[in-house]
Tab-separated table of C-alpha atoms in Angstrom:
chain	number	residue	atom	x	y	z
W	1	MET	CA	30.266	11.675	-31.622
W	2	LYS	CA	31.208	14.464	-29.585
W	3	ARG	CA	34.083	13.954	-26.876
W	4	LEU	CA	33.191	14.457	-23.357
W	5	ARG	CA	35.352	16.677	-21.295
W	6	PRO	CA	38.046	15.275	-18.899
W	7	GLU	CA	36.094	16.543	-15.704
W	8	GLN	CA	33.075	14.464	-16.873
W	9	HIS	CA	32.986	12.878	-13.400
W	10	VAL	CA	32.935	16.106	-11.633
W	11	LEU	CA	29.711	16.913	-9.336
W	12	ARG	CA	29.318	20.534	-8.390
W	13	PRO	CA	26.443	21.060	-5.991
W	14	THR	CA	25.629	24.486	-7.355
W	15	ARG	CA	25.179	23.259	-10.975
W	16	VAL	CA	23.193	20.319	-9.733
W	17	ARG	CA	20.891	22.605	-7.785
W	18	LEU	CA	20.220	24.592	-11.100
W	19	VAL	CA	19.298	21.432	-12.980
W	20	TYR	CA	17.096	20.102	-9.952
W	21	VAL	CA	15.078	23.498	-9.680
W	22	ARG	CA	14.637	23.299	-13.424
W	23	GLU	CA	13.260	20.089	-13.463
W	24	LEU	CA	10.950	20.826	-10.579
W	25	LYS	CA	9.430	23.775	-12.417
W	26	ALA	CA	9.113	21.847	-15.675
W	27	ARG	CA	7.209	18.788	-13.853
W	28	MET	CA	5.228	20.139	-10.895
W	29	PHE	CA	3.575	23.392	-12.705
W	30	THR	CA	2.050	21.426	-15.479
W	31	ARG	CA	-1.724	20.572	-15.811
W	32	GLY	CA	-1.185	16.838	-15.919
W	33	TYR	CA	0.913	16.835	-13.026
W	34	LEU	CA	-1.812	18.500	-10.833
W	35	VAL	CA	-4.536	16.387	-12.357
W	36	SER	CA	-2.714	13.146	-11.457
W	37	LEU	CA	-1.871	14.743	-7.936
W	38	ALA	CA	-5.768	15.251	-7.472
W	39	LEU	CA	-6.708	11.713	-8.945
W	40	LEU	CA	-4.145	9.909	-6.679
W	41	SER	CA	-5.392	11.693	-3.590
W	42	LEU	CA	-9.121	10.997	-4.347
W	43	VAL	CA	-8.430	7.316	-5.142
W	44	THR	CA	-6.365	6.845	-2.059
W	45	PHE	CA	-9.226	8.650	0.021
W	46	GLY	CA	-11.974	6.405	-1.533
W	47	LEU	CA	-9.694	3.179	-1.032
W	48	VAL	CA	-9.420	3.927	2.699
W	49	ILE	CA	-12.986	4.840	3.225
W	50	GLY	CA	-14.054	1.711	1.349
W	51	PHE	CA	-11.788	-0.678	3.304
W	52	ASN	CA	-13.147	0.882	6.583
W	53	LEU	CA	-16.704	0.286	5.425
W	54	ILE	CA	-15.904	-3.300	4.607
W	55	GLY	CA	-13.984	-3.965	7.625
W	56	ARG	CA	-16.477	-2.463	9.906
W	57	SER	CA	-18.267	-5.058	12.086
W	58	THR	CA	-21.985	-5.254	11.586
W	59	SER	CA	-24.306	-5.601	14.518
W	60	ALA	CA	-27.903	-6.958	15.056
W	61	THR	CA	-30.542	-5.681	17.618
W	62	VAL	CA	-32.635	-8.494	19.269
W	63	ALA	CA	-35.462	-7.290	21.885
W	64	VAL	CA	-36.056	-9.565	24.874
W	65	CYS	CA	-39.458	-9.559	26.598
W	66	GLY	CA	-40.887	-11.337	29.310
W	67	THR	CA	-37.561	-11.860	31.445
W	68	PRO	CA	-34.669	-9.698	32.316
W	69	ALA	CA	-32.167	-9.569	29.608
W	70	ALA	CA	-29.146	-10.323	32.025
W	71	SER	CA	-31.039	-13.883	32.688
W	72	LEU	CA	-30.185	-14.815	29.148
W	73	GLY	CA	-26.337	-14.584	29.737
W	74	THR	CA	-24.045	-13.126	27.436
W	75	ALA	CA	-25.135	-11.980	23.958
W	76	PRO	CA	-23.301	-13.635	21.037
W	77	PRO	CA	-20.784	-11.326	19.184
W	78	GLY	CA	-22.406	-8.784	17.065
W	79	VAL	CA	-25.788	-8.923	18.911
W	80	ARG	CA	-27.148	-5.998	20.952
W	81	VAL	CA	-29.799	-6.898	23.338
W	82	THR	CA	-32.714	-4.434	24.228
W	83	SER	CA	-35.568	-5.002	26.587
W	84	CYS	CA	-39.270	-4.676	25.661
W	85	ASP	CA	-42.631	-5.386	27.567
W	86	GLY	CA	-44.732	-8.176	26.222
W	87	MET	CA	-45.632	-9.836	22.760
W	88	ALA	CA	-47.551	-6.616	21.387
W	89	GLU	CA	-44.371	-4.290	21.863
W	90	ALA	CA	-42.053	-6.981	20.514
W	91	ARG	CA	-44.014	-7.496	17.267
W	92	LYS	CA	-44.133	-3.723	16.780
W	93	LEU	CA	-40.403	-3.322	17.271
W	94	VAL	CA	-39.601	-6.147	14.856
W	95	GLU	CA	-42.286	-4.946	12.310
W	96	ASP	CA	-41.120	-1.344	12.373
W	97	LYS	CA	-37.462	-2.602	12.291
W	98	ASP	CA	-36.375	-1.124	15.266
W	99	ALA	CA	-35.129	-4.602	16.314
W	100	ASP	CA	-33.892	-7.325	13.868
W	101	ALA	CA	-35.509	-10.023	15.998
W	102	ALA	CA	-37.125	-10.593	19.408
W	103	VAL	CA	-37.392	-13.182	21.919
W	104	VAL	CA	-40.712	-13.276	23.943
W	105	VAL	CA	-40.944	-15.542	27.147
W	106	ALA	CA	-44.480	-16.091	28.348
W	107	GLY	CA	-46.127	-19.072	30.024
W	108	GLY	CA	-42.960	-20.960	30.350
W	109	HIS	CA	-42.140	-20.969	26.850
W	110	ALA	CA	-40.080	-18.744	24.622
W	111	SER	CA	-41.098	-17.544	21.082
W	112	LEU	CA	-38.854	-16.091	18.422
W	113	LEU	CA	-39.967	-13.151	16.216
W	114	VAL	CA	-38.245	-12.435	12.924
W	115	ARG	CA	-39.101	-10.692	9.706
W	116	ALA	CA	-38.646	-12.378	6.270
W	117	ASP	CA	-35.659	-10.061	5.621
W	118	THR	CA	-34.020	-10.784	9.166
W	119	GLY	CA	-30.278	-11.507	8.705
W	120	ASP	CA	-28.633	-14.873	9.629
W	121	GLN	CA	-26.753	-12.929	12.613
W	122	ALA	CA	-30.006	-11.675	14.195
W	123	ARG	CA	-31.761	-15.039	13.754
W	124	ALA	CA	-28.638	-17.012	15.004
W	125	GLY	CA	-28.349	-14.542	17.914
W	126	ALA	CA	-32.111	-14.744	18.840
W	127	ALA	CA	-31.996	-18.432	18.734
W	128	ALA	CA	-28.891	-18.613	20.884
W	129	LEU	CA	-30.519	-16.368	23.593
W	130	ALA	CA	-33.643	-18.516	23.681
W	131	GLU	CA	-31.612	-21.602	23.946
W	132	THR	CA	-29.899	-20.320	26.763
W	133	TRP	CA	-33.065	-19.433	28.524
W	134	ALA	CA	-34.434	-22.676	27.998
W	135	GLY	CA	-31.079	-24.293	29.283
W	136	HIS	CA	-31.511	-22.298	32.548
W	137	GLN	CA	-35.010	-23.308	33.028
W	138	ALA	CA	-34.075	-26.875	32.566
W	139	LEU	CA	-31.177	-26.482	35.217
W	140	LEU	CA	-33.624	-24.754	37.673
W	141	ARG	CA	-36.156	-27.707	37.406
W	142	GLN	CA	-33.248	-29.775	38.478
W	143	ASP	CA	-32.355	-27.666	41.399
W	144	VAL	CA	-29.008	-26.573	40.028
W	145	ASP	CA	-27.459	-23.567	41.625
W	146	LEU	CA	-27.139	-21.440	38.583
W	147	GLY	CA	-24.788	-18.742	40.258
W	148	ARG	CA	-22.568	-21.459	41.253
W	149	LEU	CA	-22.646	-23.088	37.823
W	150	ALA	CA	-21.765	-19.698	36.313
W	151	ARG	CA	-18.729	-19.276	38.522
W	152	ASP	CA	-17.390	-22.571	38.017
W	153	THR	CA	-17.937	-22.288	34.278
W	154	ALA	CA	-16.180	-19.018	34.129
W	155	ALA	CA	-13.220	-20.387	36.188
W	156	ALA	CA	-12.967	-23.557	33.585
W	157	ALA	CA	-13.231	-21.388	30.468
W	158	PRO	CA	-10.651	-22.010	27.870
W	159	THR	CA	-7.746	-19.533	27.140
W	160	THR	CA	-7.299	-18.414	23.428
W	161	VAL	CA	-3.868	-18.554	22.093
W	162	THR	CA	-2.982	-17.144	18.584
W	163	VAL	CA	-0.080	-19.039	16.927
W	164	GLY	CA	1.637	-18.210	13.680
W	165	ASN	CA	2.034	-14.990	11.778
W	166	SER	CA	-1.112	-15.135	9.781
W	167	VAL	CA	-3.143	-12.060	9.146
W	168	GLY	CA	-6.726	-11.089	8.334
W	169	THR	CA	-7.658	-11.071	4.592
W	170	LEU	CA	-9.068	-7.671	4.800
W	171	GLN	CA	-5.966	-6.139	6.693
W	172	LEU	CA	-3.555	-7.789	4.136
W	173	GLY	CA	-5.733	-6.647	1.171
W	174	ALA	CA	-5.758	-3.070	2.382
W	175	ALA	CA	-2.018	-2.834	2.901
W	176	ALA	CA	-1.298	-4.425	-0.161
W	177	SER	CA	-3.437	-2.129	-2.205
W	178	LEU	CA	-1.801	0.910	-0.901
W	179	ILE	CA	1.823	-0.422	-1.399
W	180	ILE	CA	0.992	-1.245	-4.953
W	181	ILE	CA	-0.519	2.010	-5.666
W	182	LEU	CA	2.712	3.536	-4.172
W	183	PHE	CA	4.888	1.168	-6.062
W	184	MET	CA	3.285	1.944	-9.216
W	185	GLN	CA	4.681	5.476	-8.883
W	186	VAL	CA	8.129	3.981	-9.419
W	187	VAL	CA	7.122	2.890	-12.985
W	188	ASN	CA	5.176	6.209	-13.544
W	189	GLN	CA	7.786	8.522	-12.284
W	190	GLY	CA	10.689	6.438	-13.817
W	191	SER	CA	8.790	6.738	-17.389
W	192	VAL	CA	8.921	10.541	-16.782
W	193	ILE	CA	12.376	10.506	-16.183
W	194	ALA	CA	13.125	8.633	-19.347
W	195	GLN	CA	10.833	10.809	-21.493
W	196	GLY	CA	12.705	14.015	-20.183
W	197	VAL	CA	16.052	12.424	-21.267
W	198	VAL	CA	14.602	11.526	-24.825
W	199	GLU	CA	13.191	15.048	-25.096
W	200	GLU	CA	16.352	16.801	-24.173
W	201	LYS	CA	18.443	14.433	-26.525
W	202	SER	CA	15.870	14.622	-29.576
W	203	THR	CA	15.895	18.584	-29.388
W	204	ARG	CA	19.695	18.817	-28.854
W	205	VAL	CA	18.877	20.727	-25.662
W	206	VAL	CA	21.253	18.258	-24.101
W	207	GLU	CA	24.235	19.498	-26.123
W	208	VAL	CA	23.510	23.084	-24.740
W	209	LEU	CA	23.340	21.960	-21.291
W	210	LEU	CA	26.664	19.689	-21.548
W	211	ALA	CA	28.334	22.731	-22.759
W	212	THR	CA	28.257	24.047	-19.038
W	213	LEU	CA	27.596	20.918	-17.093
W	214	THR	CA	28.865	17.518	-16.809
W	215	PRO	CA	26.793	14.501	-17.735
W	216	LEU	CA	26.718	13.274	-14.042
W	217	GLU	CA	25.580	16.808	-12.891
W	218	LEU	CA	22.815	16.605	-15.394
W	219	LEU	CA	21.913	13.217	-14.583
W	220	VAL	CA	22.075	13.694	-10.720
W	221	GLY	CA	20.061	16.971	-10.990
W	222	LYS	CA	17.488	15.528	-13.365
W	223	VAL	CA	16.835	12.524	-11.254
W	224	SER	CA	16.694	14.416	-7.973
W	225	GLY	CA	13.993	16.797	-9.324
W	226	ILE	CA	11.711	14.001	-10.734
W	227	VAL	CA	11.911	12.177	-7.573
W	228	THR	CA	11.081	15.146	-5.443
W	229	ALA	CA	8.063	15.712	-7.813
W	230	GLY	CA	7.154	12.074	-7.125
W	231	MET	CA	7.472	12.600	-3.252
W	232	VAL	CA	5.068	15.355	-3.532
W	233	GLN	CA	2.535	12.795	-4.845
W	234	VAL	CA	3.562	10.351	-2.217
W	235	ALA	CA	2.851	13.153	0.524
W	236	ALA	CA	-0.376	13.782	-1.029
W	237	MET	CA	-1.403	10.085	-1.032
W	238	LEU	CA	-0.292	9.877	2.890
W	239	GLY	CA	-2.271	13.163	3.567
W	240	ALA	CA	-5.429	11.498	1.800
W	241	VAL	CA	-4.971	8.334	4.031
W	242	MET	CA	-4.651	10.315	7.321
W	243	GLY	CA	-7.479	12.664	6.112
W	244	ALA	CA	-9.762	9.639	5.441
W	245	GLN	CA	-8.954	8.088	8.687
W	246	SER	CA	-9.599	11.282	10.662
W	247	THR	CA	-13.078	11.529	9.212
W	248	ILE	CA	-14.167	8.000	10.214
W	249	SER	CA	-15.793	7.805	13.747
W	250	GLU	CA	-15.251	3.939	14.169
W	251	GLN	CA	-11.687	3.070	13.178
W	252	THR	CA	-10.987	-0.703	11.846
W	253	ILE	CA	-7.774	-2.664	12.080
W	254	ALA	CA	-7.774	-3.020	8.434
W	255	MET	CA	-5.639	0.152	7.414
W	256	PRO	CA	-1.951	0.094	8.220
W	257	GLY	CA	-1.055	2.499	11.058
W	258	PRO	CA	1.252	5.460	10.948
W	259	ARG	CA	4.270	3.660	11.742
W	260	ALA	CA	3.793	1.227	8.868
W	261	LEU	CA	2.916	3.950	6.516
W	262	VAL	CA	6.284	5.664	7.335
W	263	VAL	CA	8.078	2.463	6.678
W	264	THR	CA	6.362	2.091	3.389
W	265	VAL	CA	7.548	5.401	2.202
W	266	LEU	CA	10.999	4.766	3.230
W	267	TRP	CA	11.139	1.614	1.227
W	268	PHE	CA	9.527	3.538	-1.770
W	269	LEU	CA	12.550	5.962	-1.679
W	270	LEU	CA	15.027	3.227	-1.660
W	271	THR	CA	13.467	1.257	-4.511
W	272	PHE	CA	12.748	4.594	-6.505
W	273	ALA	CA	16.516	5.435	-6.005
W	274	MET	CA	17.532	2.165	-7.713
W	275	PHE	CA	15.147	2.474	-10.600
W	276	ALA	CA	15.359	6.052	-11.299
W	277	SER	CA	18.812	6.042	-12.613
W	278	LEU	CA	18.197	2.923	-14.642
W	279	TYR	CA	15.190	4.878	-16.368
W	280	ALA	CA	17.591	7.767	-17.032
W	281	ALA	CA	20.106	5.405	-18.439
W	282	ALA	CA	17.509	3.744	-20.849
W	283	GLY	CA	16.360	7.102	-22.054
W	284	SER	CA	19.614	8.117	-23.105
W	285	LEU	CA	20.016	5.125	-25.257
W	286	VAL	CA	17.565	6.461	-28.003
W	287	SER	CA	17.136	9.648	-29.777
W	288	ARG	CA	13.648	9.610	-30.672
W	289	PRO	CA	10.602	9.188	-28.414
W	290	GLU	CA	9.025	6.407	-30.609
W	291	ASP	CA	12.217	4.138	-29.841
W	292	LEU	CA	11.799	4.820	-26.154
W	293	GLN	CA	9.286	1.869	-25.346
W	294	GLY	CA	11.716	-0.656	-26.780
W	295	VAL	CA	14.783	0.190	-24.403
W	296	LEU	CA	12.188	0.651	-21.473
W	297	THR	CA	10.564	-2.839	-21.466
W	298	PRO	CA	13.362	-4.636	-19.576
W	299	VAL	CA	13.337	-1.902	-17.025
W	300	MET	CA	9.589	-1.939	-16.660
W	301	LEU	CA	9.569	-5.714	-16.370
W	302	LEU	CA	12.134	-5.434	-13.669
W	303	ALA	CA	9.990	-2.808	-11.782
W	304	LEU	CA	6.704	-4.642	-12.141
W	305	ALA	CA	8.231	-8.183	-11.344
W	306	PRO	CA	7.691	-7.423	-7.551
W	307	VAL	CA	4.005	-6.848	-8.092
W	308	GLY	CA	3.635	-10.350	-9.197
W	309	ALA	CA	5.723	-11.781	-6.411
W	310	ALA	CA	3.546	-9.938	-3.783
W	311	THR	CA	0.356	-11.108	-5.532
W	312	ALA	CA	1.729	-14.695	-5.137
W	313	ALA	CA	2.897	-14.019	-1.668
W	314	ALA	CA	-0.048	-12.256	-0.141
W	315	ALA	CA	-1.851	-15.504	0.948
W	316	HIS	CA	1.329	-17.115	2.265
W	317	LEU	CA	3.640	-14.512	3.761
W	318	SER	CA	5.141	-16.978	6.039
W	319	ALA	CA	6.106	-19.391	3.246
W	320	SER	CA	9.712	-20.297	3.153
W	321	TRP	CA	10.493	-18.801	-0.411
W	322	VAL	CA	9.107	-15.494	0.540
W	323	SER	CA	11.521	-15.515	3.464
W	324	VAL	CA	14.312	-15.792	0.949
W	325	VAL	CA	13.031	-13.707	-1.864
W	326	GLN	CA	12.337	-10.830	0.620
W	327	TYR	CA	16.132	-9.880	0.620
W	328	ILE	CA	16.383	-9.875	-3.102
W	329	PRO	CA	16.089	-6.412	-4.878
W	330	PRO	CA	13.792	-5.369	-6.315
W	331	PHE	CA	11.418	-7.933	-4.752
W	332	SER	CA	12.377	-6.556	-1.169
W	333	GLY	CA	10.839	-2.990	-2.107
W	334	LEU	CA	7.421	-4.372	-2.150
W	335	LEU	CA	7.578	-7.665	0.081
W	336	ILE	CA	9.370	-6.050	2.967
W	337	PRO	CA	6.864	-3.157	3.240
W	338	LEU	CA	3.924	-5.523	2.895
W	339	LYS	CA	5.072	-7.687	5.644
W	340	ALA	CA	5.776	-4.675	7.814
W	341	SER	CA	2.343	-3.223	7.139
W	342	VAL	CA	0.717	-6.194	8.723
W	343	GLY	CA	3.209	-6.571	11.433
W	344	THR	CA	5.148	-9.812	10.582
W	345	ALA	CA	8.502	-8.227	9.415
W	346	THR	CA	11.004	-7.917	12.213
W	347	VAL	CA	13.346	-5.034	12.461
W	348	GLN	CA	16.355	-7.284	11.811
W	349	GLU	CA	14.799	-8.406	8.598
W	350	GLN	CA	13.945	-4.867	7.524
W	351	LEU	CA	17.483	-3.807	8.365
W	352	ALA	CA	19.289	-6.674	6.457
W	353	ALA	CA	16.992	-6.250	3.338
W	354	ALA	CA	17.752	-2.457	3.517
W	355	GLY	CA	21.426	-2.999	3.574
W	356	ILE	CA	21.252	-5.262	0.349
W	357	LEU	CA	19.087	-2.937	-1.468
W	358	LEU	CA	21.437	-0.070	-0.678
W	359	VAL	CA	24.352	-2.007	-2.093
W	360	VAL	CA	22.419	-3.039	-5.253
W	361	THR	CA	21.371	0.532	-5.714
W	362	ALA	CA	25.017	1.852	-5.628
W	363	CYS	CA	25.796	-0.563	-8.159
W	364	CYS	CA	22.852	0.271	-10.413
W	365	MET	CA	23.626	4.202	-9.953
W	366	THR	CA	27.319	3.503	-10.988
W	367	LEU	CA	26.372	1.441	-14.209
W	368	ALA	CA	23.578	3.842	-15.083
W	369	GLY	CA	26.109	6.751	-14.891
W	370	ARG	CA	28.503	4.916	-17.113
W	371	ILE	CA	25.570	4.196	-19.698
W	372	TYR	CA	24.446	7.869	-19.578
W	373	ARG	CA	27.797	9.545	-20.148
W	374	ASN	CA	28.485	7.151	-22.978
W	375	SER	CA	25.281	7.590	-24.658
W	376	VAL	CA	23.591	10.836	-23.978
W	377	LEU	CA	25.389	12.562	-26.835
W	378	ARG	CA	25.093	9.742	-29.358
W	379	VAL	CA	22.313	10.287	-31.908
W	380	GLY	CA	20.856	8.133	-34.538
W	381	ALA	CA	19.929	4.524	-34.158
W	382	PRO	CA	19.080	3.307	-30.581
W	383	ILE	CA	22.242	2.071	-28.667
W	384	ARG	CA	22.140	-1.283	-27.080
W	385	TRP	CA	22.904	-1.667	-23.391
W	386	ARG	CA	25.945	-3.862	-23.898
W	387	GLN	CA	27.321	-1.221	-26.455
W	388	ALA	CA	26.742	1.672	-23.884
W	389	LEU	CA	28.359	0.014	-21.155
W	390	ALA	CA	31.519	-1.098	-23.544
W	391	ALA	CA	31.924	2.390	-24.887
């Protein structure tokens, strides 16, 4: 094994920049990178449009004939009331599908007109309007002052109070989908880092590079370049989200807002910083690409564990175990932005979790740097993690 120079811990910015630029050119100007960039943008764009269509509230049109529409009171949610003139016009509106249902008042009696394919929302809305009219007629026959009754009813109306931190299923699903897609970039770009290290080691390019660079300079430059390439993909993803939202005329509350997206990206950077060095260290343990999967398995399992935890926590974000696990890296890298996207994570919780993640990241980078220095020039059989740390 070749001996490393005494200045192996030296970090010179100029030489780090050379490695950084080299990695950017090697990664960002390839067909595979550009194709994955386009696919990520298209998938994200379609995801936003899809959740918007699912979350958009539907409405039904009910025509009212023979009495002023205002006399039927407030229409049920999702029901739009239009006026018409007589049974013939009401029948034509419903048959031509210009209205989903109709309420026709004639001879002191209300009739409902529906089609065989009229939805439940329109049927229920028309029935509610007809019952309101019938109730008003019964009260008039008993000489009840409807104006005074309406005022007294409004004054005694109940107040709705929302308790707890629960969120809508659609809103939670949209936030989780975007965050998981973003989190998978950690695994994807981490694998790219490990493959790059193995390629340089198997072709002996690393020996040439280390003739003028320290292992730390090579590690930092390589990781920084690939992280930047990954951030370009994240920027494309955010651009697709904003582009999709700008094309939608009717916005829904399903998609996370701009502030939540920024928080998510910041957490992605923190989490990626922790895993990037571990992937580089894993790549330095082997000399052949076919041996890479074996050493990557522990790191990949550690990276995928938060996805399973987030899936289990999605339906119970306020559970006690979530309030504890959200501070433990790498689970905090997905649970905190997930809670922040739906508005259930406080600033104090985010700062505390970020502080813990930064400390763990510093420890991981220190260990990864030691492993990389001790393994990057060793060829032959795969090196165990414990051996690399003890060397």
